[in-house]
Amino acid sequence: DIFEYFDDEPLASASIGQVHKAKIKGGQNVVVKIQRQEVKELVVRDLSVLKEAVNRTERYLKKQGILNAQDIVRAFERSMLKELDYNNERRNIMRFRKVYKSYEHIFYIPKAYADYSTEKVLVIEFADGCKINEVKKLREWKLDPRKIAENGMEIYLTQIFEFGMFHAD
């Protein structure tokens, strides 16, 4: 009901979801990230198997010098369960937009639409672009690949050392 247009063919696909191009009624081009059905149940089941395997092999792992296997599994579990809730990604996008507002001359962070997003659906402003290794296209757009690499390093390093956070996208 909210889309004027929705492309059934995915732009991209990954293990837990896929991304489609769409247009919100009123004109904004967006991408819609949709979580695959039953992926949460599969992840929870796989985590359960992993926890049981670590539990059964804990003495062996300790002999191999892995003293905190259960802690590693718990940290992995927390990370995976966060990944399954697209509201976390939406909040992180909104946080990054705020933190990097003064960097708009270097790079752009598309807006996330909270009104249209849920735990399993994430709607983000569409921003056209290309991969960093598409040097020919960058030059066609009058962009300097060397400067883009320098800016990328600045963004990466400020994420870690100045803001204490990291976003791979």
CSV table of C-alpha atoms in Angstrom, one decimal:
chain,number,residue,atom,x,y,z
A,1,ASP,CA,0.0,0.0,0.0
A,2,ILE,CA,2.9,2.4,0.6
A,3,PHE,CA,4.7,1.8,-2.6
A,4,GLU,CA,4.0,3.3,-6.0
A,5,TYR,CA,6.4,0.8,-7.5
A,6,PHE,CA,8.2,-2.3,-6.2
A,7,ASP,CA,10.7,-4.3,-8.3
A,8,ASP,CA,10.2,-8.0,-7.8
A,9,GLU,CA,13.7,-8.7,-9.1
A,10,PRO,CA,16.2,-8.2,-6.2
A,11,LEU,CA,19.1,-5.8,-6.5
A,12,ALA,CA,21.1,-7.9,-4.1
A,13,SER,CA,20.7,-11.1,-2.1
A,14,ALA,CA,22.5,-12.3,1.0
A,15,SER,CA,22.1,-15.1,3.5
A,16,ILE,CA,19.4,-13.6,5.7
A,17,GLY,CA,17.6,-11.3,3.2
A,18,GLN,CA,17.4,-9.6,-0.1
A,19,VAL,CA,17.1,-6.0,-1.3
A,20,HIS,CA,14.6,-4.6,-3.8
A,21,LYS,CA,14.3,-1.2,-5.5
A,22,ALA,CA,11.0,0.6,-4.9
A,23,LYS,CA,9.3,4.0,-4.9
A,24,ILE,CA,7.3,5.3,-2.0
A,25,LYS,CA,4.0,6.9,-2.9
A,26,GLY,CA,4.8,10.5,-3.3
A,27,GLY,CA,8.0,10.0,-5.2
A,28,GLN,CA,11.0,8.9,-3.0
A,29,ASN,CA,13.1,6.2,-4.5
A,30,VAL,CA,14.1,3.6,-1.9
A,31,VAL,CA,15.6,0.2,-1.4
A,32,VAL,CA,13.6,-2.3,0.7
A,33,LYS,CA,15.6,-4.9,2.6
A,34,ILE,CA,13.4,-7.9,3.4
A,35,GLN,CA,14.4,-10.7,5.7
A,36,ARG,CA,13.9,-14.3,4.4
A,37,GLN,CA,11.1,-16.2,5.9
A,38,GLU,CA,12.0,-18.5,8.8
A,39,VAL,CA,15.6,-17.3,8.8
A,40,LYS,CA,15.3,-16.4,12.5
A,41,GLU,CA,14.2,-20.0,13.4
A,42,LEU,CA,17.2,-21.4,11.3
A,43,VAL,CA,19.7,-19.1,13.1
A,44,VAL,CA,18.3,-20.0,16.5
A,45,ARG,CA,18.5,-23.7,15.7
A,46,ASP,CA,22.1,-23.4,14.4
A,47,LEU,CA,23.1,-21.4,17.5
A,48,SER,CA,21.6,-24.1,19.6
A,49,VAL,CA,23.7,-26.8,17.8
A,50,LEU,CA,26.8,-24.6,18.1
A,51,LYS,CA,26.3,-24.1,21.9
A,52,GLU,CA,25.8,-27.9,22.3
A,53,ALA,CA,28.9,-28.7,20.3
A,54,VAL,CA,31.0,-26.2,22.4
A,55,ASN,CA,29.5,-27.6,25.6
A,56,ARG,CA,30.4,-31.2,24.6
A,57,THR,CA,34.0,-30.2,23.5
A,58,GLU,CA,34.8,-27.7,26.2
A,59,ARG,CA,37.4,-29.8,27.9
A,60,TYR,CA,39.1,-30.5,24.6
A,61,LEU,CA,39.0,-26.8,23.6
A,62,LYS,CA,40.6,-25.8,27.0
A,63,LYS,CA,43.4,-28.3,26.4
A,64,GLN,CA,43.9,-26.5,23.0
A,65,GLY,CA,44.2,-23.2,24.8
A,66,ILE,CA,40.7,-22.0,24.1
A,67,LEU,CA,39.6,-21.1,27.6
A,68,ASN,CA,36.6,-18.9,26.8
A,69,ALA,CA,34.7,-20.9,24.1
A,70,GLN,CA,31.3,-20.4,25.8
A,71,ASP,CA,31.9,-16.6,26.0
A,72,ILE,CA,32.8,-16.5,22.3
A,73,VAL,CA,29.6,-18.4,21.4
A,74,ARG,CA,27.5,-16.0,23.6
A,75,ALA,CA,29.0,-13.0,22.0
A,76,PHE,CA,28.4,-14.5,18.5
A,77,GLU,CA,24.8,-15.3,19.5
A,78,ARG,CA,24.2,-11.7,20.7
A,79,SER,CA,25.7,-10.4,17.4
A,80,MET,CA,23.6,-12.7,15.2
A,81,LEU,CA,20.3,-12.0,17.1
A,82,LYS,CA,21.0,-8.2,16.7
A,83,GLU,CA,21.6,-8.7,13.0
A,84,LEU,CA,18.2,-10.4,12.7
A,85,ASP,CA,16.4,-7.3,13.9
A,86,TYR,CA,16.5,-4.7,11.2
A,87,ASN,CA,15.4,-2.0,13.7
A,88,ASN,CA,19.0,-2.2,15.0
A,89,GLU,CA,20.4,-1.5,11.6
A,90,ARG,CA,17.9,1.4,11.1
A,91,ARG,CA,18.9,2.9,14.4
A,92,ASN,CA,22.6,2.6,13.5
A,93,ILE,CA,22.0,4.3,10.1
A,94,MET,CA,20.2,7.1,11.9
A,95,ARG,CA,23.1,7.3,14.4
A,96,PHE,CA,25.7,7.4,11.7
A,97,ARG,CA,23.8,10.2,9.8
A,98,LYS,CA,23.9,12.3,13.0
A,99,VAL,CA,27.6,11.5,13.9
A,100,TYR,CA,28.8,12.1,10.3
A,101,LYS,CA,26.7,15.1,9.5
A,102,SER,CA,29.9,17.3,9.2
A,103,TYR,CA,31.3,14.8,6.7
A,104,GLU,CA,28.6,15.2,4.1
A,105,HIS,CA,31.2,16.8,1.7
A,106,ILE,CA,33.1,13.5,1.8
A,107,PHE,CA,30.3,10.8,1.7
A,108,TYR,CA,26.6,10.4,2.0
A,109,ILE,CA,24.6,8.2,4.3
A,110,PRO,CA,21.1,7.4,2.9
A,111,LYS,CA,18.1,8.1,5.2
A,112,ALA,CA,16.3,5.1,6.9
A,113,TYR,CA,12.5,5.4,7.0
A,114,ALA,CA,11.4,4.4,10.5
A,115,ASP,CA,7.7,4.7,9.5
A,116,TYR,CA,8.0,2.0,6.9
A,117,SER,CA,10.6,-0.3,8.7
A,118,THR,CA,10.1,-3.2,11.0
A,119,GLU,CA,12.2,-6.0,12.6
A,120,LYS,CA,12.1,-7.8,9.2
A,121,VAL,CA,11.8,-5.0,6.7
A,122,LEU,CA,14.2,-2.0,6.3
A,123,VAL,CA,13.4,0.9,4.0
A,124,ILE,CA,16.3,3.1,3.0
A,125,GLU,CA,16.6,6.0,0.6
A,126,PHE,CA,18.0,4.9,-2.7
A,127,ALA,CA,21.5,6.3,-3.4
A,128,ASP,CA,23.0,5.4,-6.7
A,129,GLY,CA,26.7,4.5,-6.8
A,130,CYS,CA,29.3,2.0,-7.8
A,131,LYS,CA,32.0,-0.1,-6.2
A,132,ILE,CA,35.3,1.5,-5.3
A,133,ASN,CA,37.1,-0.7,-7.8
A,134,GLU,CA,35.0,0.6,-10.7
A,135,VAL,CA,37.7,3.1,-11.6
A,136,LYS,CA,36.4,3.8,-15.1
A,137,LYS,CA,33.0,4.7,-13.8
A,138,LEU,CA,34.4,6.9,-11.0
A,139,ARG,CA,36.5,8.8,-13.6
A,140,GLU,CA,33.4,9.2,-15.9
A,141,TRP,CA,31.7,10.8,-12.9
A,142,LYS,CA,34.7,13.2,-12.5
A,143,LEU,CA,35.8,11.6,-9.2
A,144,ASP,CA,39.4,10.9,-8.2
A,145,PRO,CA,39.8,7.2,-7.2
A,146,ARG,CA,42.9,8.1,-5.1
A,147,LYS,CA,40.9,10.8,-3.2
A,148,ILE,CA,38.0,8.4,-2.7
A,149,ALA,CA,40.5,5.8,-1.2
A,150,GLU,CA,41.9,8.5,1.1
A,151,ASN,CA,38.4,9.6,2.2
A,152,GLY,CA,37.5,5.9,2.8
A,153,MET,CA,40.5,5.5,5.1
A,154,GLU,CA,39.6,8.7,7.0
A,155,ILE,CA,36.0,7.4,7.5
A,156,TYR,CA,37.2,4.0,8.5
A,157,LEU,CA,39.7,5.3,11.0
A,158,THR,CA,37.4,7.9,12.5
A,159,GLN,CA,34.7,5.2,13.0
A,160,ILE,CA,37.1,3.2,15.1
A,161,PHE,CA,39.3,5.7,16.8
A,162,GLU,CA,37.2,8.8,17.2
A,163,PHE,CA,33.6,7.5,17.4
A,164,GLY,CA,34.2,4.0,18.7
A,165,MET,CA,31.9,2.2,16.3
A,166,PHE,CA,32.1,0.5,12.9
A,167,HIS,CA,29.7,0.0,10.1
A,168,ALA,CA,30.9,-2.1,7.2
A,169,ASP,CA,28.4,-0.8,4.7
